[in-house]
PDB file of C-alpha atoms in Angstrom:
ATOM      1  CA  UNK A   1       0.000   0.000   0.000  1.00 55.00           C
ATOM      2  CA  UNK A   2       1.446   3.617  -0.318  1.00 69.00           C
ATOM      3  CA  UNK A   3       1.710   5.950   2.317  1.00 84.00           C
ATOM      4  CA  UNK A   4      -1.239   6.777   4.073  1.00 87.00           C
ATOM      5  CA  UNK A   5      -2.119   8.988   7.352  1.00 90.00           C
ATOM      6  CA  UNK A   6      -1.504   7.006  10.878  1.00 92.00           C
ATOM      7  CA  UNK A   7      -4.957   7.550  12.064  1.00 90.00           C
ATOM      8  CA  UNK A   8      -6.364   5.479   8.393  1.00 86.00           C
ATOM      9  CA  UNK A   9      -3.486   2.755   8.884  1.00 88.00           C
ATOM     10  CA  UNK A  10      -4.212   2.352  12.489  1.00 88.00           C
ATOM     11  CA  UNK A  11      -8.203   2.047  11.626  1.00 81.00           C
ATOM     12  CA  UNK A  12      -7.739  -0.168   8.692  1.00 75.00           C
ATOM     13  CA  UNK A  13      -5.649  -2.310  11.404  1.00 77.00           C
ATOM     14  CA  UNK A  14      -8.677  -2.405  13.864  1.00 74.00           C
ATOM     15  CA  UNK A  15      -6.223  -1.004  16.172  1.00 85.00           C
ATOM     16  CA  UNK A  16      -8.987   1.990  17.258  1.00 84.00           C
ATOM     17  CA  UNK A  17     -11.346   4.269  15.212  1.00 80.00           C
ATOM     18  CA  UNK A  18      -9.616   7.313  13.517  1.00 84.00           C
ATOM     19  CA  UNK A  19     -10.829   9.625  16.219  1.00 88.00           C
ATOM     20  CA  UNK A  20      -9.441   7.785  18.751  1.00 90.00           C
ATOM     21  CA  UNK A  21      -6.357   7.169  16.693  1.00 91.00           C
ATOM     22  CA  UNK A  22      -5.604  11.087  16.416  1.00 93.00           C
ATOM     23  CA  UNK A  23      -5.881  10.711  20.636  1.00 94.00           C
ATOM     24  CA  UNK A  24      -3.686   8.184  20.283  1.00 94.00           C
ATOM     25  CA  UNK A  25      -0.797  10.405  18.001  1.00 94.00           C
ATOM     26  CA  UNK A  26      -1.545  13.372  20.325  1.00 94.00           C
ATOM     27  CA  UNK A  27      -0.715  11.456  23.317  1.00 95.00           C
ATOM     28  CA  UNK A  28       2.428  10.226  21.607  1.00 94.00           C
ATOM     29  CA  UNK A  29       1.914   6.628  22.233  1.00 95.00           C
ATOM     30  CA  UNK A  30       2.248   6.253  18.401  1.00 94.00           C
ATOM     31  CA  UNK A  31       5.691   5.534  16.274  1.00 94.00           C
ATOM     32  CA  UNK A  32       7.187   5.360  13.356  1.00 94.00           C
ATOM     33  CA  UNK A  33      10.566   3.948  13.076  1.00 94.00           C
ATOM     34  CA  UNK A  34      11.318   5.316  16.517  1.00 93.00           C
ATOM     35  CA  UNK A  35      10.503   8.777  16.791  1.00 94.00           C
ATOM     36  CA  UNK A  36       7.019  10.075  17.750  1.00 95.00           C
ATOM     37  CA  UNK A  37       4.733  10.579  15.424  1.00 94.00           C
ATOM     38  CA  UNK A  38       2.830  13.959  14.845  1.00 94.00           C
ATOM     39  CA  UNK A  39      -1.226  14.739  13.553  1.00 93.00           C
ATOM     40  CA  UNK A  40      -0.677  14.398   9.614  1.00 91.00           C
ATOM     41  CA  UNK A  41       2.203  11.922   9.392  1.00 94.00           C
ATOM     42  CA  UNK A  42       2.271   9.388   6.969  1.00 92.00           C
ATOM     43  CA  UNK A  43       3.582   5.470   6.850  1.00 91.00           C
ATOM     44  CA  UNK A  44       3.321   2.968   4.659  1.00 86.00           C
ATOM     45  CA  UNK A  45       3.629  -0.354   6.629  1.00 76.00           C
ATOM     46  CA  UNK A  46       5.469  -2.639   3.700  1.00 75.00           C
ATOM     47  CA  UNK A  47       8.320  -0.361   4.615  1.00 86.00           C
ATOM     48  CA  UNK A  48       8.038   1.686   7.984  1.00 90.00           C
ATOM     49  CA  UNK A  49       7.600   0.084  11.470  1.00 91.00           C
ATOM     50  CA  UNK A  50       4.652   1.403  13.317  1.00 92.00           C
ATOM     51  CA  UNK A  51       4.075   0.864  17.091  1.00 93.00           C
ATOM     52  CA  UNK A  52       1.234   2.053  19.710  1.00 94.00           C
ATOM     53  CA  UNK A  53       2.091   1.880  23.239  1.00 93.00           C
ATOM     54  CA  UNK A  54       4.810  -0.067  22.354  1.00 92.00           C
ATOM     55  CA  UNK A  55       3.613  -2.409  20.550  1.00 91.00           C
ATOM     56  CA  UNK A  56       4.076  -3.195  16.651  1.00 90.00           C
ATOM     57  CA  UNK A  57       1.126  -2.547  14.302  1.00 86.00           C
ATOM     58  CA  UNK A  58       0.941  -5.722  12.192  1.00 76.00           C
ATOM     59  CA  UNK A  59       1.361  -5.301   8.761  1.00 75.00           C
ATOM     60  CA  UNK A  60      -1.929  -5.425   6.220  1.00 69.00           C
ATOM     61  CA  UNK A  61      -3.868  -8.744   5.742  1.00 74.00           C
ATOM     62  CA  UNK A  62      -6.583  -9.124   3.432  1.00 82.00           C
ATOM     63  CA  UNK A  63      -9.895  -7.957   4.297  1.00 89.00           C
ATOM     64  CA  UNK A  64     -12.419 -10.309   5.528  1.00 94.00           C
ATOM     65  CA  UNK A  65     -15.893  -9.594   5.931  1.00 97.00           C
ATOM     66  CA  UNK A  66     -17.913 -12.156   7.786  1.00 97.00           C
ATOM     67  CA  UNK A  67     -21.511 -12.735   8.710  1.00 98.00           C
ATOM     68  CA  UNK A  68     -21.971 -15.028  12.030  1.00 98.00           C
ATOM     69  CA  UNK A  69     -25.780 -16.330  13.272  1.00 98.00           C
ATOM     70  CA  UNK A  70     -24.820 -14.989  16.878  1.00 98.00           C
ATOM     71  CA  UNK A  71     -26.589 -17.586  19.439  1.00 97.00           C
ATOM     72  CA  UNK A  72     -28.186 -16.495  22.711  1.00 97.00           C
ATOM     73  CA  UNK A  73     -26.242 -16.320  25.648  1.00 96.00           C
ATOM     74  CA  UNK A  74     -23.054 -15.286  23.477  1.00 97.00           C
ATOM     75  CA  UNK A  75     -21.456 -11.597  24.098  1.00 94.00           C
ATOM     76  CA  UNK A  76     -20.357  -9.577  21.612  1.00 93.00           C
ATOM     77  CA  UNK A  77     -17.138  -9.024  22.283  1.00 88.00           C
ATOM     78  CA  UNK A  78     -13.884 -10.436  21.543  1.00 85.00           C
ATOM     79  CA  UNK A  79     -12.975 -11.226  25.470  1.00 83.00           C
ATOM     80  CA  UNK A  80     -14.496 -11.151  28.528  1.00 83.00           C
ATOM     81  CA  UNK A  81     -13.089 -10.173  32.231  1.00 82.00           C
ATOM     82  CA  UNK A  82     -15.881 -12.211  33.712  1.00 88.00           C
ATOM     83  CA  UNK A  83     -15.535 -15.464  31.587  1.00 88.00           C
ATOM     84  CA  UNK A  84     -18.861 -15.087  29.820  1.00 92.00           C
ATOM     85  CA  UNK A  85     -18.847 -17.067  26.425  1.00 94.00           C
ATOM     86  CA  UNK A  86     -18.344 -14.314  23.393  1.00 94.00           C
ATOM     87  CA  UNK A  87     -18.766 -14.611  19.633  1.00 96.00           C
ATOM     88  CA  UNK A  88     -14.699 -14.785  19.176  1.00 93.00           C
ATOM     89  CA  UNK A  89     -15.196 -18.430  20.391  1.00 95.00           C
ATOM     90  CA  UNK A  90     -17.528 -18.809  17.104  1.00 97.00           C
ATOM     91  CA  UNK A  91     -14.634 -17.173  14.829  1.00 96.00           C
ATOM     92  CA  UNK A  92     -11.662 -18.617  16.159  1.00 93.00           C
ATOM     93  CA  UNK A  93     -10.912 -20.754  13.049  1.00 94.00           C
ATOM     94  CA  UNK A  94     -11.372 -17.795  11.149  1.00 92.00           C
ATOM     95  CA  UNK A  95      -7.551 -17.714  10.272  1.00 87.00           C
ATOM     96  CA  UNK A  96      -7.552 -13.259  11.262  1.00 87.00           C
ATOM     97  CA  UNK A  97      -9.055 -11.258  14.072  1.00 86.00           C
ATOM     98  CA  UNK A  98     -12.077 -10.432  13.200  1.00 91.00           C
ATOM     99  CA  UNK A  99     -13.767  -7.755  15.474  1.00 91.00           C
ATOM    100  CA  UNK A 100     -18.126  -7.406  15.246  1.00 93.00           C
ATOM    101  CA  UNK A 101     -19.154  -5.006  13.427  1.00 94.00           C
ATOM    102  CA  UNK A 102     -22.372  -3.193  15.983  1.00 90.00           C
ATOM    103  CA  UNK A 103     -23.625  -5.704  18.604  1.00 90.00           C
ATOM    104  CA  UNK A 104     -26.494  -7.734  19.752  1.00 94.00           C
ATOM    105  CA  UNK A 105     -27.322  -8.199  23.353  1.00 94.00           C
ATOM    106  CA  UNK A 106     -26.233 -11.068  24.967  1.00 95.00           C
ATOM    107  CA  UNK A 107     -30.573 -12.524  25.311  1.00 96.00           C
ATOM    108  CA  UNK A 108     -30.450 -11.571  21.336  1.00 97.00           C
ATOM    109  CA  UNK A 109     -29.183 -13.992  18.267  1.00 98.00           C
ATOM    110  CA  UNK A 110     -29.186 -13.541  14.546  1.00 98.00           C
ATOM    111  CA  UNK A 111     -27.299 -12.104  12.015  1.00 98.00           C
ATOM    112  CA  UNK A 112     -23.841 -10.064  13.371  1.00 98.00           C
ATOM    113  CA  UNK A 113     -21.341  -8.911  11.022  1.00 97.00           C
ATOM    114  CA  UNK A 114     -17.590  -9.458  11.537  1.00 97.00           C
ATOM    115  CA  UNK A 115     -14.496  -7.849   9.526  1.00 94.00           C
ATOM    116  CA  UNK A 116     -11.074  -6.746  10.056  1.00 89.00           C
ATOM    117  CA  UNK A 117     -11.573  -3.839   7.853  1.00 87.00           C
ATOM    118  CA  UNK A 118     -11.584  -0.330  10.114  1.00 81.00           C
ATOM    119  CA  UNK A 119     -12.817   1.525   7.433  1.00 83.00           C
ATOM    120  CA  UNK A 120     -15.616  -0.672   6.560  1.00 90.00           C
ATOM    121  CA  UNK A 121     -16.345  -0.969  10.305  1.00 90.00           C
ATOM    122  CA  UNK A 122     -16.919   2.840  10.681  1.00 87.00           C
ATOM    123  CA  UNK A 123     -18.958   3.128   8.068  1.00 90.00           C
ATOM    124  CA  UNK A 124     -21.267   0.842   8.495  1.00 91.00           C
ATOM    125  CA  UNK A 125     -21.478   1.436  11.950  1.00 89.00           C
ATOM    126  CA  UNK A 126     -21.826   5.558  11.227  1.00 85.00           C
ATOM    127  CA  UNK A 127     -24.921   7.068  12.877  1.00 80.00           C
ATOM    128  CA  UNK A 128     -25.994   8.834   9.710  1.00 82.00           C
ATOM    129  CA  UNK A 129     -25.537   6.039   7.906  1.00 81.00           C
ATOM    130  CA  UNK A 130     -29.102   4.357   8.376  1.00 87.00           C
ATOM    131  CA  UNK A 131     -28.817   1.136   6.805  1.00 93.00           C
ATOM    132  CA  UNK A 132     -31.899  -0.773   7.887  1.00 94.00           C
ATOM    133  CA  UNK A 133     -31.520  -3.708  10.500  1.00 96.00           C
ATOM    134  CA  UNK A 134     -34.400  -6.262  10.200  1.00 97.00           C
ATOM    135  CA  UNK A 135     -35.756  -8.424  13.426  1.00 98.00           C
ATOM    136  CA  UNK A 136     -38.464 -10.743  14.212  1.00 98.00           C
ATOM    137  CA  UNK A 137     -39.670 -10.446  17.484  1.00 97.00           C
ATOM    138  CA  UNK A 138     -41.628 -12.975  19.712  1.00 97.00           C
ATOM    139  CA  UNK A 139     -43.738 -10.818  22.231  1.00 97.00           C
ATOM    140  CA  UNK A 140     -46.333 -11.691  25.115  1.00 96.00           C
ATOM    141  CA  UNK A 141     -49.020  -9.941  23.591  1.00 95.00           C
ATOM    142  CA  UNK A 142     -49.836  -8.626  20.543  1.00 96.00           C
ATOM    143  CA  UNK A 143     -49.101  -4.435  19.900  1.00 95.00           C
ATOM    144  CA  UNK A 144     -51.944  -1.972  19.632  1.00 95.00           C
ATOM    145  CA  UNK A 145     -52.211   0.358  16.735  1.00 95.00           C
ATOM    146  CA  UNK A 146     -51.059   3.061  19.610  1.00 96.00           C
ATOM    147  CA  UNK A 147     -47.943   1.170  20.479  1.00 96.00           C
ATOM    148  CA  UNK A 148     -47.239   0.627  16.712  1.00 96.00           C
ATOM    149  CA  UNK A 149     -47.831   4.730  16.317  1.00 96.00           C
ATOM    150  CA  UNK A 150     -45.025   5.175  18.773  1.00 96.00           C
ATOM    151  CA  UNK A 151     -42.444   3.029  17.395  1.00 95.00           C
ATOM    152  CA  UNK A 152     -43.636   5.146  13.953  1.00 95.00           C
ATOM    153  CA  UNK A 153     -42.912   8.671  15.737  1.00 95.00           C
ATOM    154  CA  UNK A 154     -39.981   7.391  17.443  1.00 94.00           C
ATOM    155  CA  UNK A 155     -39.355   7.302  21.271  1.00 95.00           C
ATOM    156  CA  UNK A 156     -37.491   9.217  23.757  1.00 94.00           C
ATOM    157  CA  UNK A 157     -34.936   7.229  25.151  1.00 93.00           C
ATOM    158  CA  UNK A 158     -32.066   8.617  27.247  1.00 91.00           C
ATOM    159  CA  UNK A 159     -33.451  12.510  26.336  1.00 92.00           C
ATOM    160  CA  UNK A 160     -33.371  11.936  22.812  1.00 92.00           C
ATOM    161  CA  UNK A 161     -36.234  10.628  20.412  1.00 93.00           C
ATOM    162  CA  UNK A 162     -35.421   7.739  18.070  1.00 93.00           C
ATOM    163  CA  UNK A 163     -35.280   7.624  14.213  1.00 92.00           C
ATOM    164  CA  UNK A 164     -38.646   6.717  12.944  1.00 93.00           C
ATOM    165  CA  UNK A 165     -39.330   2.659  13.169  1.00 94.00           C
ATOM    166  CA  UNK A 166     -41.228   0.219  11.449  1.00 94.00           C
ATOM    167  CA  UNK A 167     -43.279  -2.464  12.822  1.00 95.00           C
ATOM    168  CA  UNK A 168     -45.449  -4.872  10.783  1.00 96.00           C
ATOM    169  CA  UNK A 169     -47.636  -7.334  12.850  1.00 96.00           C
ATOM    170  CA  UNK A 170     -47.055 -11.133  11.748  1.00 97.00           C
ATOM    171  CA  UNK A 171     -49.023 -13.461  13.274  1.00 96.00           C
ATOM    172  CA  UNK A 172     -51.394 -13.087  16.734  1.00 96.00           C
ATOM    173  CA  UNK A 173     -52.098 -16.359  18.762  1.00 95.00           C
ATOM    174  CA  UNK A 174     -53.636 -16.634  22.369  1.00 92.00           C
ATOM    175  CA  UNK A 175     -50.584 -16.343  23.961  1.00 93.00           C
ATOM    176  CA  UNK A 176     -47.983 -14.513  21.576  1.00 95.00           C
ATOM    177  CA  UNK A 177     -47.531 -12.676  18.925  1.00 97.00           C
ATOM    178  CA  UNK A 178     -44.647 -12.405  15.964  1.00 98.00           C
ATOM    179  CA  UNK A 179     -44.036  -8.663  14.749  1.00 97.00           C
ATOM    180  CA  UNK A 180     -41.185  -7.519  12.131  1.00 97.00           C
ATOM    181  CA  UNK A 181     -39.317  -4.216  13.183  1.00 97.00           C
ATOM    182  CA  UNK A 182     -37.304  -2.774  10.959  1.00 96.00           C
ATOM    183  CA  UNK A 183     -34.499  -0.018  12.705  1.00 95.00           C
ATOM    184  CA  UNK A 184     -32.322   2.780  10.792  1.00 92.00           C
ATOM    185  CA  UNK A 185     -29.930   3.088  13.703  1.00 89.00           C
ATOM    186  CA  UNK A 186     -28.522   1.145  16.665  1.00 84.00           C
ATOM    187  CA  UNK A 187     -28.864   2.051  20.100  1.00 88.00           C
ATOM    188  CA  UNK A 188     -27.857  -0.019  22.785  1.00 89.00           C
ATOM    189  CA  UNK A 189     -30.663  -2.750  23.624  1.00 93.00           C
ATOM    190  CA  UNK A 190     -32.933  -0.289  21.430  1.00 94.00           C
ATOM    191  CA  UNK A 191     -35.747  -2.354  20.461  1.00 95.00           C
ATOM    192  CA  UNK A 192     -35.693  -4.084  23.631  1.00 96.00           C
ATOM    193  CA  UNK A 193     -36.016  -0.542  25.580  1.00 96.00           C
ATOM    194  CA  UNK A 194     -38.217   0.522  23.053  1.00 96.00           C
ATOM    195  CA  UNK A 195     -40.702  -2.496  23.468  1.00 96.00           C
ATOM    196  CA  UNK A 196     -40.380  -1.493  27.457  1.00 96.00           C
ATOM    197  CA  UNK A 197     -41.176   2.402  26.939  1.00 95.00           C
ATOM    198  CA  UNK A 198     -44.677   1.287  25.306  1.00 96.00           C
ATOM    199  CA  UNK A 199     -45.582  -1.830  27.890  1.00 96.00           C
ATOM    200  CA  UNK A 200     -44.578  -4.689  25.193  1.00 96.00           C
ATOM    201  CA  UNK A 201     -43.228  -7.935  26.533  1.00 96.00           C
ATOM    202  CA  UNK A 202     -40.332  -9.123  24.195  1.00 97.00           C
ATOM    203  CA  UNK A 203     -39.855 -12.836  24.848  1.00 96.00           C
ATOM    204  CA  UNK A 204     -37.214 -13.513  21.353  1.00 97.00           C
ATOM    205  CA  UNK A 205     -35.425 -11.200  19.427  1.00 98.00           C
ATOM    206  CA  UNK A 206     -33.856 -12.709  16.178  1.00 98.00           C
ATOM    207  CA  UNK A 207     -32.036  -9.920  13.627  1.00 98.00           C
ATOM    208  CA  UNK A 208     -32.704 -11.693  10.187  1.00 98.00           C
ATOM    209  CA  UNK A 209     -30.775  -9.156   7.831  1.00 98.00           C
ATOM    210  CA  UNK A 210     -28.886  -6.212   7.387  1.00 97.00           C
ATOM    211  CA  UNK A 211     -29.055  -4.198   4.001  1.00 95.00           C
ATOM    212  CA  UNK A 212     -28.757  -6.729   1.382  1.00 96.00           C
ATOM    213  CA  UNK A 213     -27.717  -8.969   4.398  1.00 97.00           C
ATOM    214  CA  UNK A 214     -29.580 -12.184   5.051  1.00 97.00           C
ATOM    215  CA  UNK A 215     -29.215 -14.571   7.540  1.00 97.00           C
ATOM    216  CA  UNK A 216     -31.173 -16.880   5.539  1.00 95.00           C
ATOM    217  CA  UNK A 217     -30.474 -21.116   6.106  1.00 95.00           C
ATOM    218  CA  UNK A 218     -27.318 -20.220   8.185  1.00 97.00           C
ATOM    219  CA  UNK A 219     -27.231 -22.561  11.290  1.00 97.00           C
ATOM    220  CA  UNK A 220     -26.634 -20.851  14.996  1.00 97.00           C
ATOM    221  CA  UNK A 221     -23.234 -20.888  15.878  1.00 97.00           C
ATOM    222  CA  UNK A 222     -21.908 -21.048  12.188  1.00 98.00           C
ATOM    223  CA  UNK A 223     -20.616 -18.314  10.072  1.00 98.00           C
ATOM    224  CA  UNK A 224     -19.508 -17.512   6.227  1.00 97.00           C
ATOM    225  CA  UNK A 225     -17.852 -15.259   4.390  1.00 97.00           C
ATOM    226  CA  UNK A 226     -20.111 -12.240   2.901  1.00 97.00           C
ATOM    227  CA  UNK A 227     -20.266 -12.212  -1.224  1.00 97.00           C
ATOM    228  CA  UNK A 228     -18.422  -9.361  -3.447  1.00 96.00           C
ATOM    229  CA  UNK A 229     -21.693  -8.091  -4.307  1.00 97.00           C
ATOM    230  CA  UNK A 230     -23.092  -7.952  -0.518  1.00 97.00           C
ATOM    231  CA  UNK A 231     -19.746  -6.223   1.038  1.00 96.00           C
ATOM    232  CA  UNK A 232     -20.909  -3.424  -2.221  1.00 96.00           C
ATOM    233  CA  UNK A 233     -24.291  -3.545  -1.492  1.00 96.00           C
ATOM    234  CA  UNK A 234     -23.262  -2.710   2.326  1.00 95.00           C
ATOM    235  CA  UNK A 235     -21.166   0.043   1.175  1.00 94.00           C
ATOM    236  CA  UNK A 236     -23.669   1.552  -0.926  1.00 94.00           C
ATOM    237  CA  UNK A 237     -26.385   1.591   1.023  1.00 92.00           C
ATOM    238  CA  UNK A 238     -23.608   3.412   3.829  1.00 91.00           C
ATOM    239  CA  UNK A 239     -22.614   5.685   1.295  1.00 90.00           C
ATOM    240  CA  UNK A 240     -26.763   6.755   0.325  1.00 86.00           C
ATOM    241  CA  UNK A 241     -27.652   7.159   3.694  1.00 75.00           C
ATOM    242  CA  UNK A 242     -24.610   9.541   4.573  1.00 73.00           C
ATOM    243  CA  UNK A 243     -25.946  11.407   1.463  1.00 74.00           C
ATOM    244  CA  UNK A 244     -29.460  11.629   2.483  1.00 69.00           C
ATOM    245  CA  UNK A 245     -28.721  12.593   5.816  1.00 65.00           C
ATOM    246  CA  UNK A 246     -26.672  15.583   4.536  1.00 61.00           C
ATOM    247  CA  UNK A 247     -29.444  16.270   1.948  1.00 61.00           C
ATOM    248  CA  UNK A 248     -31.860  16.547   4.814  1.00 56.00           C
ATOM    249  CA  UNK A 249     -29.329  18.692   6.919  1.00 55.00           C
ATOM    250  CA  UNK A 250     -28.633  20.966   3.993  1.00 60.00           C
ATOM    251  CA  UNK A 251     -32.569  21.034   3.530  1.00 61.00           C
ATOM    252  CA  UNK A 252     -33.316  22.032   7.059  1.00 59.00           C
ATOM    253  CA  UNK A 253     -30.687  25.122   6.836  1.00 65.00           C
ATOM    254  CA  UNK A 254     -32.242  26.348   4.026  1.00 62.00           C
ATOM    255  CA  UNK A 255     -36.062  25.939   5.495  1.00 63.00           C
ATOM    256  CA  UNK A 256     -34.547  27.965   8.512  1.00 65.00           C
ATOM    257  CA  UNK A 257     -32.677  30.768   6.892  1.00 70.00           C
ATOM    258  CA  UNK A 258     -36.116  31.420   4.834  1.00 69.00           C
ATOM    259  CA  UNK A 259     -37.778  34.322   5.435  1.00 68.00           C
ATOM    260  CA  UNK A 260     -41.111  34.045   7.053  1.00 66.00           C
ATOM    261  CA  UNK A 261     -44.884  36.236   6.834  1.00 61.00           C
ATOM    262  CA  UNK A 262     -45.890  38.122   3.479  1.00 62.00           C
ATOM    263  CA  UNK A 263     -42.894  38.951   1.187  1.00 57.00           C
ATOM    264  CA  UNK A 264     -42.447  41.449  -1.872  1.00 57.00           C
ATOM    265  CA  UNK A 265     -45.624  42.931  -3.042  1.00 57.00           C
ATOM    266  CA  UNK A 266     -47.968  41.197  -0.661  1.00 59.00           C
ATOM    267  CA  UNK A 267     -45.601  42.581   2.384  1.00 59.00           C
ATOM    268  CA  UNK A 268     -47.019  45.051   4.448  1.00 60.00           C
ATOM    269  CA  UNK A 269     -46.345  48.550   3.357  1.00 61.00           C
ATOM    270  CA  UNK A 270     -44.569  50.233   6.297  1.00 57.00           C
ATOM    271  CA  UNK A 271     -46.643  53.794   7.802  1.00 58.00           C
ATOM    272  CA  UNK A 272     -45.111  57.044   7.087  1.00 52.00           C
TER     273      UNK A 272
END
């Protein structure tokens, strides 16, 4: 690879994201061949050696992007002080660190994406990226059109409202009920707090696809690698919703900066 700036290498590397890689430069805990390196250095790692605290920054391996049916009772996290089981267990024979890509709670399974690529990582994971997360959820009762409203007008959690949700009643027996929601962000435990701020019960929550990500046949506990065309299809969709949130940004500026009441000939004519 050619030179490229520390905080990119070091988020390519999974080492940290580039935000906390600048902390990282600023703190001078980062190298390159020895001396300390500085906010806008450069390295390429076929060539320079590149340390953090210390420690070497192994060179590039080839991106892997993989999509893991995340059972319950698994964390996800790659290790755990308390000796809880974690989804690196379920990617060990992957043959690279692989880090998750977002989370699901440990009471949670389905579809959880894996990669060693930083970049890829980040942008997924961006808030205004809005690439839509799918689940099935198993609840104790079914919702009422007012609960459903809610999720649809978002919900205040943690003094700020939620992006817009859908939620499409399945199936209603005696003593469940099976409802798709589809999310455009990720909150920790959102759907599960959301279900809680309206009085809903959630007794299983599966995530069944991502984007053009489907979990499909895949067994729990197995993985596979994502195809060429869904690793695009992710980026994509990241790319378009970045776009569409600035749109909407740029939108709202322009709505504010308008000038409001009567204007030009049907303004009020000012007394003399």
């Amino acid at each position: 690879m050619a030179e490229v700036r520390l905080q990119k290498l070091l988020s390519e590397r999974g080492i940290a994201s580039r935000r906390k890689a600048e902390e990282l430069i600023e703190q001078g805990k980062v190298k390159v061949n020895g001396h300390v390196a500085r906010l806008g250095d450069k390295a390429d790692d076929r060539k320079d050696i590149v340390t953090v605290a210390g420690k070497r920054v192994a060179k590039a391996e080839m991106p892997v992007y993989l999509m893991l049916y995340k059972p319950r009772g698994y964390i996800t996290t790659m290790n755990d002080e308390r000796g809880r089981r974690c989804v690196a267990e379920l990617v060990a024979d992957a043959g690279t660190r692989v880090y998750p890509v977002g989370r699901l709670d440990r009471d949670s399974e389905g579809l959880l994406l894996l990669t060693n690529d930083g970049d890829f990582a980040n942008a997924i994971m961006h808030p205004r990226t809005h690439i839509p997360k799918y689940y099935r959820l198993t609840l104790r009762t079914a919702p009422t059109d007012e609960q459903m409203l809610r999720f649809a007008q978002g919900i205040e959690l943690d003094g700020r409202k939620t992006a817009p949700a859908e939620i499409t009643l399945l199936l209603t027996e005696p003593d469940r009920a099976v409802a798709e929601v589809v999310l455009y962000e990720g909150r920790n435990r959102q759907i599960r707090r959301m279900c809680e701020s309206v009085g809903l019960e959630v007794v299983r929550l599966k995530r069944n696809a991502e984007g053009v990500v489907k979990l499909g046949m895949l067994k729990p506990g197995t993985y596979r690698e994502l195809t060429k065309a869904e690793v695009n299809g992710l980026r994509a969709a990241a790319v378009k919703g970045r776009a569409q949130t600035r749109s909407a940004a740029q939108q709202s500026k322009a709505a504010a900066r308008r000038p409001r009441g009567p204007v030009g000939k049907n303004a009020p004519r000012k007394q003399k």
